Short mmCIF file of C-alpha atoms in Angstrom, two decimals:
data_model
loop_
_atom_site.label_atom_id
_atom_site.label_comp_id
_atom_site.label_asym_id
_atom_site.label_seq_id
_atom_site.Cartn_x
_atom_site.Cartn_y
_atom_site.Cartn_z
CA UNK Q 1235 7.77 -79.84 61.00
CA UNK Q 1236 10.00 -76.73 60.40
CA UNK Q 1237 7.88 -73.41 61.32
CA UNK Q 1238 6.38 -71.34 58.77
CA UNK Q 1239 6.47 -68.33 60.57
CA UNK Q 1240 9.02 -65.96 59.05
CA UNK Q 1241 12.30 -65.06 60.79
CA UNK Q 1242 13.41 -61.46 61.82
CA UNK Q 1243 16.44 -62.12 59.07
CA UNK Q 1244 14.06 -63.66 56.27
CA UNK Q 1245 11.12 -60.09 56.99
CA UNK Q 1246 14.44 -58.21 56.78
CA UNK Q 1247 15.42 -59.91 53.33
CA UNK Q 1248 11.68 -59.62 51.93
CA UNK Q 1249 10.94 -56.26 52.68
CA UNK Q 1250 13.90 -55.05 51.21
CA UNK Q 1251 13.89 -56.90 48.60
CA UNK Q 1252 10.52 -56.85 47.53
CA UNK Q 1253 11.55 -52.57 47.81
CA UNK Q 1254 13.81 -53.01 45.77
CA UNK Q 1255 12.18 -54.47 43.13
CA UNK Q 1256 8.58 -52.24 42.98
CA UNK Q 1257 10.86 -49.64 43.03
CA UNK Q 1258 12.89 -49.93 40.24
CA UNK Q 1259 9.60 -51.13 37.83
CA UNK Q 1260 7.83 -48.29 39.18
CA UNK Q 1261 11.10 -46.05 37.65
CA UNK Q 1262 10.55 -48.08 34.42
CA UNK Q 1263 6.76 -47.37 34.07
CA UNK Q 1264 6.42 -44.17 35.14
CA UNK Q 1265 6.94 -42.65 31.84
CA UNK Q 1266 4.78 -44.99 30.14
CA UNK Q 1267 1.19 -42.80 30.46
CA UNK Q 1268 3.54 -39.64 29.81
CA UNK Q 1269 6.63 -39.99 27.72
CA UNK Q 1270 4.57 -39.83 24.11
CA UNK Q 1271 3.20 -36.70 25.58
CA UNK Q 1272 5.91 -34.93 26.60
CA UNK Q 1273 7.92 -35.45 23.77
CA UNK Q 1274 7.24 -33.12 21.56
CA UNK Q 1275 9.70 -30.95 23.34
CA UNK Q 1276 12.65 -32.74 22.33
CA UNK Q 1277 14.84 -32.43 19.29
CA UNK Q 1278 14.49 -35.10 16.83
CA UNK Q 1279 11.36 -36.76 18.40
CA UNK Q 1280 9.07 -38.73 16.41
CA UNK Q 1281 5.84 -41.72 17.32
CA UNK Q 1282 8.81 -44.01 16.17
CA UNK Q 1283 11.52 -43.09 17.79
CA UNK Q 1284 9.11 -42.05 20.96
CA UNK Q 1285 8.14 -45.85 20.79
CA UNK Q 1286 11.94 -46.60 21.02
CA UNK Q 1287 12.49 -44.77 24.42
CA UNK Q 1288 9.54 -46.43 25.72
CA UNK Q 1289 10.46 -50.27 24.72
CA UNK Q 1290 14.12 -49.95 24.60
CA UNK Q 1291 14.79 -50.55 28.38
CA UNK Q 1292 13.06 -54.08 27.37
CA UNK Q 1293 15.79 -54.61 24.76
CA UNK Q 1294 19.03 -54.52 27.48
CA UNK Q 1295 16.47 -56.46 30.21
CA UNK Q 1296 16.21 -59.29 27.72
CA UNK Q 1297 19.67 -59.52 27.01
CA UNK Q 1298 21.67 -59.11 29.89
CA UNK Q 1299 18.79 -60.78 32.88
CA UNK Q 1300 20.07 -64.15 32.31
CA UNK Q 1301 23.76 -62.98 32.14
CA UNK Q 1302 23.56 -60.59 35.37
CA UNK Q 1303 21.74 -63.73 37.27
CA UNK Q 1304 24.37 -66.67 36.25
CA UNK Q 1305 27.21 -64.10 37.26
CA UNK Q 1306 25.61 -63.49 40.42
CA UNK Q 1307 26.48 -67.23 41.72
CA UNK Q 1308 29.84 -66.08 40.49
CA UNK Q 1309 30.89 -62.56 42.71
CA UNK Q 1310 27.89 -62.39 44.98
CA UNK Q 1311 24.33 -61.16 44.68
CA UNK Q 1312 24.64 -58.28 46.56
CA UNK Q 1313 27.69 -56.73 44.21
CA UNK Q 1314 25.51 -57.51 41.02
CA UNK Q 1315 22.34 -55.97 42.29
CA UNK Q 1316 24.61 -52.88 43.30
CA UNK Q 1317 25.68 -52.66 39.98
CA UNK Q 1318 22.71 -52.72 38.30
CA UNK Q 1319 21.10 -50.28 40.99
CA UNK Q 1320 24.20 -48.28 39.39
CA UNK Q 1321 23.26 -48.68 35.65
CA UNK Q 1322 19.43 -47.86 36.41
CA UNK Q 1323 20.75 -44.46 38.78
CA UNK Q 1324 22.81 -43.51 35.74
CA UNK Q 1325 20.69 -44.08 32.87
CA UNK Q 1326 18.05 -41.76 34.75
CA UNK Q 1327 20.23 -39.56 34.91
CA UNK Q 1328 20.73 -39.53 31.17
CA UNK Q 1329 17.75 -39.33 30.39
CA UNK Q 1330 16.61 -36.63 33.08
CA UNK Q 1331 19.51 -34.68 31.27
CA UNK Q 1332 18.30 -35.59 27.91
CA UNK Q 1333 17.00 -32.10 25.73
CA UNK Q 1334 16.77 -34.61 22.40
CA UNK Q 1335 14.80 -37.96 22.29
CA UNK Q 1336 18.06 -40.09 21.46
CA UNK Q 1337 19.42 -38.88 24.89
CA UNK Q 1338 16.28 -40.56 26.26
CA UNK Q 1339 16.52 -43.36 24.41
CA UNK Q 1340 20.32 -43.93 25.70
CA UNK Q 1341 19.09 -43.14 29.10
CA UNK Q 1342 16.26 -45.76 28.84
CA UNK Q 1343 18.63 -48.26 27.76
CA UNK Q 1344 21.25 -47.79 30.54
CA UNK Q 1345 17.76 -48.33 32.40
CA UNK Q 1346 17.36 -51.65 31.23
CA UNK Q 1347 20.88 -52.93 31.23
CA UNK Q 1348 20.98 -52.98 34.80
CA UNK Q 1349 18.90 -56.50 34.63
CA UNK Q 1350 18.87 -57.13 38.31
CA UNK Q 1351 15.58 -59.14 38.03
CA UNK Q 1352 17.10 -62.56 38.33
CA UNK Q 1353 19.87 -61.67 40.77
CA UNK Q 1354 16.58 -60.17 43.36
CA UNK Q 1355 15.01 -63.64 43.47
CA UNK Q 1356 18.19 -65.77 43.97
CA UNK Q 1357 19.29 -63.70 47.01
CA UNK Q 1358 15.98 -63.65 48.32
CA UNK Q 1359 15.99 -67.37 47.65
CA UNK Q 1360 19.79 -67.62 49.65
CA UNK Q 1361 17.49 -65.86 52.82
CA UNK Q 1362 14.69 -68.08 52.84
CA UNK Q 1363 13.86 -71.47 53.70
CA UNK Q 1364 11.69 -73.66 51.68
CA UNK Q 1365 8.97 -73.64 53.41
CA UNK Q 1366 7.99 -70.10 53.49
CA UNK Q 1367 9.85 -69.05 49.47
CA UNK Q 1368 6.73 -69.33 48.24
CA UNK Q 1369 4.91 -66.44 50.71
CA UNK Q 1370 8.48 -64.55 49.84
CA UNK Q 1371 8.23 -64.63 46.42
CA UNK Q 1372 4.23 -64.04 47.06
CA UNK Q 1373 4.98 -60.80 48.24
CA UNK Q 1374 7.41 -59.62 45.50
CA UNK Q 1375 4.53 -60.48 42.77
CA UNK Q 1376 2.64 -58.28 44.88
CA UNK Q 1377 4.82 -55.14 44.70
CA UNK Q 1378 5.37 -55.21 41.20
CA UNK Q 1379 2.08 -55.39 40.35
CA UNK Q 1380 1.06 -52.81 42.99
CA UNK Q 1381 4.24 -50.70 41.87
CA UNK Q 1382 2.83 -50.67 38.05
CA UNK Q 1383 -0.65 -49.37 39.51
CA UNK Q 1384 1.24 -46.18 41.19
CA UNK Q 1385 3.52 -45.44 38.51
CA UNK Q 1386 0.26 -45.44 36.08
CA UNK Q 1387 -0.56 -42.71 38.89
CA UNK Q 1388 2.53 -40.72 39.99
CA UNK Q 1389 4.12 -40.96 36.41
CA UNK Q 1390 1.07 -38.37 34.94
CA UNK Q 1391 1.10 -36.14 38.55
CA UNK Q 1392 5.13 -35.57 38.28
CA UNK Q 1393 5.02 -34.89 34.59
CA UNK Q 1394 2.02 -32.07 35.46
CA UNK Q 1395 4.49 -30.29 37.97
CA UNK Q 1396 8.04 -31.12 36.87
CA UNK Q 1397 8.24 -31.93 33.27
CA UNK Q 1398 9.42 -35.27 31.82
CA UNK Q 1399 12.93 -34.64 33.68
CA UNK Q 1400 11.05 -34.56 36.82
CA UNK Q 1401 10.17 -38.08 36.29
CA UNK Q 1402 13.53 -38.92 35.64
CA UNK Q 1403 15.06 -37.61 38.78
CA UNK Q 1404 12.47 -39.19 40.71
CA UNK Q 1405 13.62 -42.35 39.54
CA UNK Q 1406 17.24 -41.30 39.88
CA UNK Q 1407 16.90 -40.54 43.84
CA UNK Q 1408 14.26 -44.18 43.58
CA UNK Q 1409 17.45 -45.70 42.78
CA UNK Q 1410 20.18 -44.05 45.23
CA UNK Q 1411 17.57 -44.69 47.93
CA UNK Q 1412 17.68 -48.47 46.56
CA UNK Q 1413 20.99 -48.61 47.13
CA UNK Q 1414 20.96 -47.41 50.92
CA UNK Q 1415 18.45 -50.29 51.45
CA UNK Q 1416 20.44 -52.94 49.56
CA UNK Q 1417 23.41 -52.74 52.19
CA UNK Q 1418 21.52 -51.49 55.22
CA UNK Q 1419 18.81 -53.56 55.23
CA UNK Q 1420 18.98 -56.51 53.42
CA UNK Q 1421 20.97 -58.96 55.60
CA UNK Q 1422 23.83 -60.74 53.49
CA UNK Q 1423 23.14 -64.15 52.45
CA UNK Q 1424 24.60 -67.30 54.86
CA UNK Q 1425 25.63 -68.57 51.18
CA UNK Q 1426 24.78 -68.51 47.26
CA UNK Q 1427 22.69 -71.59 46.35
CA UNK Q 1428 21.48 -72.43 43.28
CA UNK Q 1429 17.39 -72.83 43.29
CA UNK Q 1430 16.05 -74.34 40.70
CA UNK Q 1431 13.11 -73.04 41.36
CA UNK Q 1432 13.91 -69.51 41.19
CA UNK Q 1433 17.23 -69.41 39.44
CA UNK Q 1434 18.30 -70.85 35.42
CA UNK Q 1435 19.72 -74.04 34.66
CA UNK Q 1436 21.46 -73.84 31.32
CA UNK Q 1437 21.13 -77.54 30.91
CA UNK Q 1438 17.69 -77.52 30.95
CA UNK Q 1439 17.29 -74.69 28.54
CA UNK Q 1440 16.68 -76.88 25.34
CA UNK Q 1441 14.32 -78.76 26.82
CA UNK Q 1442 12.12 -75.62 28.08
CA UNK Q 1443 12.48 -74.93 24.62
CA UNK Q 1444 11.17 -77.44 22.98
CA UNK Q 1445 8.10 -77.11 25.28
CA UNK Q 1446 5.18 -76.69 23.57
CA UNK Q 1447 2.82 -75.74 26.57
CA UNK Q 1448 5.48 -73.20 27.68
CA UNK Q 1449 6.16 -72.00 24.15
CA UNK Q 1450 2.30 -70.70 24.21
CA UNK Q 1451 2.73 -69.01 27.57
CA UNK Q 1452 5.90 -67.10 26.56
CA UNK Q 1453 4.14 -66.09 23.57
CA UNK Q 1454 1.22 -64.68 25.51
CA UNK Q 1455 3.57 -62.92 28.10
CA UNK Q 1456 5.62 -61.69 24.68
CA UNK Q 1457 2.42 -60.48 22.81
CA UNK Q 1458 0.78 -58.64 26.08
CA UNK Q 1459 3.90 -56.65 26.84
CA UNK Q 1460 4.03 -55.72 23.56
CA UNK Q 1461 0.08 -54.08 23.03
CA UNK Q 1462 1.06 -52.64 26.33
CA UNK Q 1463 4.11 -51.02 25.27
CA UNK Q 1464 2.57 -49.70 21.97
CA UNK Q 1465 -1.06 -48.56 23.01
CA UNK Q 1466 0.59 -45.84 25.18
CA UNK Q 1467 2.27 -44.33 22.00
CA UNK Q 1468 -1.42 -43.43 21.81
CA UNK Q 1469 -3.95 -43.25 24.59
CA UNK Q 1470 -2.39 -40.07 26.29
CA UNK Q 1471 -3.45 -38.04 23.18
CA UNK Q 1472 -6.87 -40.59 22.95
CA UNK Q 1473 -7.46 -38.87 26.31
CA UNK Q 1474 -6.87 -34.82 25.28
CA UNK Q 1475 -8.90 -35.80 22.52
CA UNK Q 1476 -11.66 -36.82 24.81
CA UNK Q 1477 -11.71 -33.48 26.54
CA UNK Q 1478 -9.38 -34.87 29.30
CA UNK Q 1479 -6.63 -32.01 30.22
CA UNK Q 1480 -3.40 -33.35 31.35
CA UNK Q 1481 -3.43 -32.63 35.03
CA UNK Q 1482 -6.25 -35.28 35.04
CA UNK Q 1483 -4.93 -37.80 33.45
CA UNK Q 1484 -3.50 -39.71 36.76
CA UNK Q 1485 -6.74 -39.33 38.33
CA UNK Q 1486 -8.41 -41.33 35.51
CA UNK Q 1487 -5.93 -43.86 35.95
CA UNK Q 1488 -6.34 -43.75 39.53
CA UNK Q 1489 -9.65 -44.85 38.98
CA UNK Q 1490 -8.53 -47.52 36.49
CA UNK Q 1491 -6.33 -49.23 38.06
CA UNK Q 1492 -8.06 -49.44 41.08
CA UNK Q 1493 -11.70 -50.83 39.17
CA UNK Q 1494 -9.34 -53.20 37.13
CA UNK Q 1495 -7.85 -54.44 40.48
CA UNK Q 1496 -11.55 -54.85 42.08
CA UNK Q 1497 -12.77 -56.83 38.50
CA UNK Q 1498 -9.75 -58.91 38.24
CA UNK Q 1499 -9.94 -60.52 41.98
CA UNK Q 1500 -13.07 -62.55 41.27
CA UNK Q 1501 -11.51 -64.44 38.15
CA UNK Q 1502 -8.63 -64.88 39.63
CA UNK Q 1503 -10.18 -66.67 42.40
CA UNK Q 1504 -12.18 -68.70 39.37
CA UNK Q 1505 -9.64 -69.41 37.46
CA UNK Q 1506 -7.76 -71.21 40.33
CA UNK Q 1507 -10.41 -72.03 43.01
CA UNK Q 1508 -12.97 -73.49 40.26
CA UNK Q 1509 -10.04 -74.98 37.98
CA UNK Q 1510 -11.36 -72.78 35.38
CA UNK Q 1511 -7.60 -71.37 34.31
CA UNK Q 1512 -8.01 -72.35 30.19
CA UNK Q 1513 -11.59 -70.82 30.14
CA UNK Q 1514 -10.76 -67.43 32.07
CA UNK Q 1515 -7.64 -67.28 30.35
CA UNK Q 1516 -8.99 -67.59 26.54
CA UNK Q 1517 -11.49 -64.88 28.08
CA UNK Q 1518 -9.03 -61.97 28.95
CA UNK Q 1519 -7.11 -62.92 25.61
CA UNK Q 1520 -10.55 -62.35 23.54
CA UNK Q 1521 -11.91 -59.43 26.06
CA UNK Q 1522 -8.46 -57.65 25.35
CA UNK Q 1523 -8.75 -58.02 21.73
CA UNK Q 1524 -12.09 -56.53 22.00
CA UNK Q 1525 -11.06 -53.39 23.89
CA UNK Q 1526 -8.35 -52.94 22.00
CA UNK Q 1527 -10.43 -52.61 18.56
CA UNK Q 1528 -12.93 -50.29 20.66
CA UNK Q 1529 -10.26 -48.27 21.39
CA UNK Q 1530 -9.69 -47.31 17.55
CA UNK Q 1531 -13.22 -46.26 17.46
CA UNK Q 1532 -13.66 -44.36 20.89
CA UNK Q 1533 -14.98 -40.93 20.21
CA UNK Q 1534 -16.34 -39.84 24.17
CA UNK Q 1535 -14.10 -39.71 27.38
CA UNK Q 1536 -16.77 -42.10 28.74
CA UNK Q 1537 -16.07 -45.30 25.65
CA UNK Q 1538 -12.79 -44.43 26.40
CA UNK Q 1539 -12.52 -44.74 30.07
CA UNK Q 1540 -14.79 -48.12 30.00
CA UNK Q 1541 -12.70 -49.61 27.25
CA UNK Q 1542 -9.55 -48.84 29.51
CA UNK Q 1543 -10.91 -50.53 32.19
CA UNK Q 1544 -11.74 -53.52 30.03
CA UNK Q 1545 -8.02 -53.47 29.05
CA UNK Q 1546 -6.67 -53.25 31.84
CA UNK Q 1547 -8.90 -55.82 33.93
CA UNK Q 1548 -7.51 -58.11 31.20
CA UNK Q 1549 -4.16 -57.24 31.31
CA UNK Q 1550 -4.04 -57.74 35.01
CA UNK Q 1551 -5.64 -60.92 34.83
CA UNK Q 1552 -3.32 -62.12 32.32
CA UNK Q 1553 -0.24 -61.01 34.56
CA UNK Q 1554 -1.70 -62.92 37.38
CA UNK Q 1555 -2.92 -66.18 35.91
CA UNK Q 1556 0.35 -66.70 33.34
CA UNK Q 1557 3.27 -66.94 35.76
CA UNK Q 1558 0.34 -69.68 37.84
CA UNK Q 1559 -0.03 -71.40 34.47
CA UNK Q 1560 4.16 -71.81 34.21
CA UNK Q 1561 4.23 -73.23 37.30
CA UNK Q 1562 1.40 -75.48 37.27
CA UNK Q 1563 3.10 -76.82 33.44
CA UNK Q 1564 7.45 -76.46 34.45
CA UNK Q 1565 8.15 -79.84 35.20
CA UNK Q 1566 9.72 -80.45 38.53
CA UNK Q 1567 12.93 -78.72 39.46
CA UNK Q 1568 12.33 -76.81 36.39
CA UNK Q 1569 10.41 -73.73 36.98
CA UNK Q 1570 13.34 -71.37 37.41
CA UNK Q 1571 14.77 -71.86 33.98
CA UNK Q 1572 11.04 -71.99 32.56
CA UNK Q 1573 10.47 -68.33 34.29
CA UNK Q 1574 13.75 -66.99 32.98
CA UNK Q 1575 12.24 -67.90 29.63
CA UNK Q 1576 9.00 -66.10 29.97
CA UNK Q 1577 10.91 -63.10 31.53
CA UNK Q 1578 13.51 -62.70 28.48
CA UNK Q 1579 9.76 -63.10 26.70
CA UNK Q 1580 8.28 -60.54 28.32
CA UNK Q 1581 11.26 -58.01 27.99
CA UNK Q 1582 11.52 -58.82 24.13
CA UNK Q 1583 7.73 -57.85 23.82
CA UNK Q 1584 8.18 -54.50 25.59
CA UNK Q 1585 11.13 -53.59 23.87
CA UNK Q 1586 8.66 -54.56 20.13
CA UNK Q 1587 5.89 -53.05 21.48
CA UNK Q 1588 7.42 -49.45 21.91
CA UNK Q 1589 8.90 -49.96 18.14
CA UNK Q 1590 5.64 -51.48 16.80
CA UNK Q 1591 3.54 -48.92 18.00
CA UNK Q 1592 5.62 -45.80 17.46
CA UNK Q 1593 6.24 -47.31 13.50
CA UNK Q 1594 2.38 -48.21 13.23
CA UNK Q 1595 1.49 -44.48 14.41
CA UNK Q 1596 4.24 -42.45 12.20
CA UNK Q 1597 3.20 -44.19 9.11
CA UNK Q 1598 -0.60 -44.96 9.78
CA UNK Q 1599 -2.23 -42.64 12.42
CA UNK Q 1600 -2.57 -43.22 16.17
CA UNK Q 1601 -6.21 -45.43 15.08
CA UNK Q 1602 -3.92 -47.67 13.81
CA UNK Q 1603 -2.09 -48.38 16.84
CA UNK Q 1604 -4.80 -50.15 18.61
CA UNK Q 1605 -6.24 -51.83 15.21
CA UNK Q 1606 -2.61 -53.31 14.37
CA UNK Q 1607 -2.79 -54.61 18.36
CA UNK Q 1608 -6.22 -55.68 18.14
CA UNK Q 1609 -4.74 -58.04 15.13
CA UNK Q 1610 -2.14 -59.31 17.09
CA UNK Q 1611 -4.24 -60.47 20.27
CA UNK Q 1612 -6.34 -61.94 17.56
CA UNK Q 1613 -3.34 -63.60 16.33
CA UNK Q 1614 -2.66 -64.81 20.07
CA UNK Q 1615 -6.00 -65.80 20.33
CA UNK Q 1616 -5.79 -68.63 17.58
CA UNK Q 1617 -2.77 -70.38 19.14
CA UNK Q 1618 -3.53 -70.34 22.34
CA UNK Q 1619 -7.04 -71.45 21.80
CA UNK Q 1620 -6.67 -75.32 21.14
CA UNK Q 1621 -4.13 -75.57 24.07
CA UNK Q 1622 -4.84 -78.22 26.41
CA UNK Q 1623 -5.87 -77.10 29.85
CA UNK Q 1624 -3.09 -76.71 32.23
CA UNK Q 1625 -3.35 -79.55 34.88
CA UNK Q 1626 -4.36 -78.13 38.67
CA UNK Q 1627 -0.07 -79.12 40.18
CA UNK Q 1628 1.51 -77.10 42.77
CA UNK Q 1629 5.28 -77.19 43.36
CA UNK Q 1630 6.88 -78.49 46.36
CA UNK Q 1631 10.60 -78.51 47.01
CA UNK Q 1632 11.25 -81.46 50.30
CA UNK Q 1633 14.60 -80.83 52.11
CA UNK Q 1634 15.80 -83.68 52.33
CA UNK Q 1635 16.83 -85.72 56.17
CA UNK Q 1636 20.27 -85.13 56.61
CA UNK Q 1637 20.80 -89.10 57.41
CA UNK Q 1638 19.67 -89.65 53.38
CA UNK Q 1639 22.39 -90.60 51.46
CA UNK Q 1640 23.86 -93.65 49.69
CA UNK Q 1641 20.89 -96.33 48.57
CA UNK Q 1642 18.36 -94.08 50.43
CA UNK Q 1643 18.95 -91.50 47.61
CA UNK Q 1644 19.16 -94.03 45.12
CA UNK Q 1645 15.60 -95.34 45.92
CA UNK Q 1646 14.51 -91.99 46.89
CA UNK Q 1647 13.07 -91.16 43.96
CA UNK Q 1648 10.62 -94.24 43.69
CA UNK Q 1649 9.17 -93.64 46.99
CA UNK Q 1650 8.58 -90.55 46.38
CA UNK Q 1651 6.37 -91.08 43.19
CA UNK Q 1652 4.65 -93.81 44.60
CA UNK Q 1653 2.63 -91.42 47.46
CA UNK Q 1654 -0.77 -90.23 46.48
CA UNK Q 1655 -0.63 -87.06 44.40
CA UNK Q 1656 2.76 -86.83 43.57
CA UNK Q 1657 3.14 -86.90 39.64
CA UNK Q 1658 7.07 -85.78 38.75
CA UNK Q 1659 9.75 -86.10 40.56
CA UNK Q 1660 13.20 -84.90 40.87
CA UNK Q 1661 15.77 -85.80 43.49
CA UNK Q 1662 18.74 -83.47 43.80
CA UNK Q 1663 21.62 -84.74 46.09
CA UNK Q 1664 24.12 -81.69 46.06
CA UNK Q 1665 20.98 -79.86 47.13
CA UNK Q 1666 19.48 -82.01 49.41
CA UNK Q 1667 16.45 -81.31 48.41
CA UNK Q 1668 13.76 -83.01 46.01
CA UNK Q 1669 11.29 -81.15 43.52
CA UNK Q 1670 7.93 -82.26 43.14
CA UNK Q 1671 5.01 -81.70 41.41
CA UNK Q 1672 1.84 -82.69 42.89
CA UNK Q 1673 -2.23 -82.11 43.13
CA UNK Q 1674 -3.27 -81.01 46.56
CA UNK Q 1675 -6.78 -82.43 46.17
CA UNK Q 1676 -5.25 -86.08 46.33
CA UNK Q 1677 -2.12 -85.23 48.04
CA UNK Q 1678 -0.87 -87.63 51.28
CA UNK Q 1679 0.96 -85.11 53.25
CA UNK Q 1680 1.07 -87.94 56.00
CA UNK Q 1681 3.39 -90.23 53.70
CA UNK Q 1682 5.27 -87.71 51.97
CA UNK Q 1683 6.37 -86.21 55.32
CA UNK Q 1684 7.47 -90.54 56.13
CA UNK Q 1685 9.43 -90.56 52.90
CA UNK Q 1686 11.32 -87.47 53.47
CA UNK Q 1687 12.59 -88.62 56.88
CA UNK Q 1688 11.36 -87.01 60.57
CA UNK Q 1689 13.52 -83.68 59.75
CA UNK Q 1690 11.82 -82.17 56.96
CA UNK Q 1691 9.81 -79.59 55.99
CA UNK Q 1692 8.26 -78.38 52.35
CA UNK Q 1693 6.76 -75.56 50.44
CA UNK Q 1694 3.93 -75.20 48.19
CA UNK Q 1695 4.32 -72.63 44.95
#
């Protein structure tokens, strides 16, 4: 058995890389809790067009992600991520620049078109062996979702002392600093592999597609990103209503985040521990729903702050549980090209979400931001409800012995489906490696380490 214990090249790769990414979300959400605030100091601003600056990075992500990560295994994943490092630096620029809201909105998009998502996990992929990609990518989840806690935080505290063009710069030197770690720390890659367990496969696009069970989920990645994007057209003035003065707006998100983090720990641990995903999921969906119509009503800074925390305890949940529920339902070798259709999801509901709820406020008042979202999760709420409940399977990816070839491969896949608690298979020769799906509770690690041959080792995801 191949060591789990991470090499000085593979810490090198995740640590930057994992920098890399939190950094450049936390540029993208940092204006979220501040940019419909702010505003009102540029020409031609209005709740609609604000709503555009705010989604329209999402727009570029979700078309040019895919794109940027298939031409990666084409000149190198260090040259694309440069590049988009590049189009981020720039378009923060722009928009630090900007003295009219279309400048921001230009800036915002040259944001989003540098889509280096996909490229990210493939190199770190390239750097890491199978058997520890799934504490790699682990720790990447981790940032971002850490990243969008701070920018909730530093976004407001920048704003206070800079102006909106403070944030911008910030996020400018973000990315230059990006760019020193990209080529000083990051070690390049041995070689570009495809993964298909990080990285798309275009042939298997139609059938991810035509995936019920993974239509749902991309829906429900879609329509949170999008009440996400379009309540913030709103709650920054919800807040000055309440009595709360700008300066101390990051502190009550401070104290958010950090609650919504504490809540959301327990039900994670439910949902997967217990087996409880479909209930706890169904949950969040309704509990957002609910918060989100409280919202519309919330007269005192003290509704308002609990409903917040509601929201965001859901929303977190959701973001943890939903990429676990695509796994556990991709079938095997799959799960790359089913996450590059949630992402593209998740981008198009940002980019919807900052249109939807700048459009709902001009013509309809900021109440009617959080009612039109409240409609929508209910919407959400009646498809996802009769969903069957996501079976409890776990990915692993076997590198194959190197004496496996010929009829061994040819039978491979048969011996592999016949040990306990292995329920899809795929066998990939170019890769030397096999995909499976399989439930740890009834899983024979003793025979599926004698089909794979005495030099082997395997991940879990």
């Amino acid at each position: 058995m191949v060591s789990r214990l991470l090499l000085a090249t593979e810490r090198r790769a995740i640590i930057g890389l994992a920098g890399l990414y939190a950094s450049r979300m936390l540029g993208l959400f940092m204006v979220l809790p501040v940019l419909a605030l702010y505003a009102e100091g540029l020409d031609g601003a209005t709740p609609l067009l604000v709503g555009l600056a705010l989604g329209g990075y999402g727009l570029t992500q979700a078309i040019l992600q895919i794109p940027f990560g298939l031409l990666s295994d084409r000149i190198g994943r260090k040259t694309v991520i440069a590049g988009g490092l590049v189009l981020f630096l720039l378009g923060s620029v722009v928009a630090a620049q900007a003295d009219s809201i279309a400048g921001v909105i230009l800036g915002r998009c040259l944001q989003g078109s540098g889509a280096v998502a996909a490229a990210i996990m493939a190199l770190l992929a390239d750097q890491t062996r199978e058997q520890v990609r799934t504490a790699a990518m682990a720790i990447i989840g981790l940032s971002i979702g850490v990243a969008f806690a701070v920018a909730m935080v530093v976004g407001p505290l920048l704003a206070s002392a800079f102006g909106l063009s403070g944030v911008f710069w910030f996020t400018a030197g973000l990315a230059a600093v990006s760019l020193i770690v990209l080529w000083r720390l990051v070690p390049k890659a041995p070689q570009r592999l495809r993964h298909r367990d990080v990285g798309l496969d275009r042939r298997q696009l139609k059938s991810m597609l035509g995936r019920t069970d993974l239509l749902r989920l991309d829906l429900s990645i879609f329509a949170l990103h999008l009440v996400l994007m379009a309540i913030f057209i709103a709650v920054p003035f919800r807040l000055l209503d309440a009595g709360i003065a700008v300066q101390q707006h990051g502190s009550v998100y401070l104290a958010v985040m950090a609650l919504a983090f504490v809540a959301m720990v327990p039900l994670v641990i439910v949902a997967e521990k217990k087996r409880c995903m479909k209930p706890v999921f169904l949950t969040a969906v309704a509990g957002l729903m609910v918060c989100l119509v409280g919202l519309g009503m919330a007269s005192t800074w003290w509704a308002l702050v609990g409903l917040l925390l509601g929201f965001f305890t859901a929303f977190n949940l959701l973001e943890a549980t939903l990429p676990s529920m695509i796994s556990k339902l991709a079938p095997a070798g799959a799960k790359g090209t089913a996450m590059g259709v949630y992402s593209t999801s998740q981008f198009l509901g940002a980019f919807l979400g900052g249109v939807l709820g700048g459009a709902l406020a001009q013509h309809f008042g900021q109440d009617a931001v959080f009612y039109g979202c409240g409609l929508i999760a209910l919407v959400w709420l009646a498809v996802v409800w009769g969903m069957p409940a996501p079976r409890h399977l776990a990915s692993e990816v076997v590198a194959l012995d190197e004496r496996a070839h010929g009829d061994a491969l040819d039978t491979l896949m048969e011996r592999f489906a016949e040990v306990a608690g292995v329920e899809d298979v795929l066998v990939v020769p170019e890769e030397r490696v096999v995909y499976l799906k399989v439930d740890r509770q009834r899983l024979d690690s003793d025979a599926l380490a004698r089909v794979a041959g005495s030099r082997h080792d395997h991940k879990g995801a």
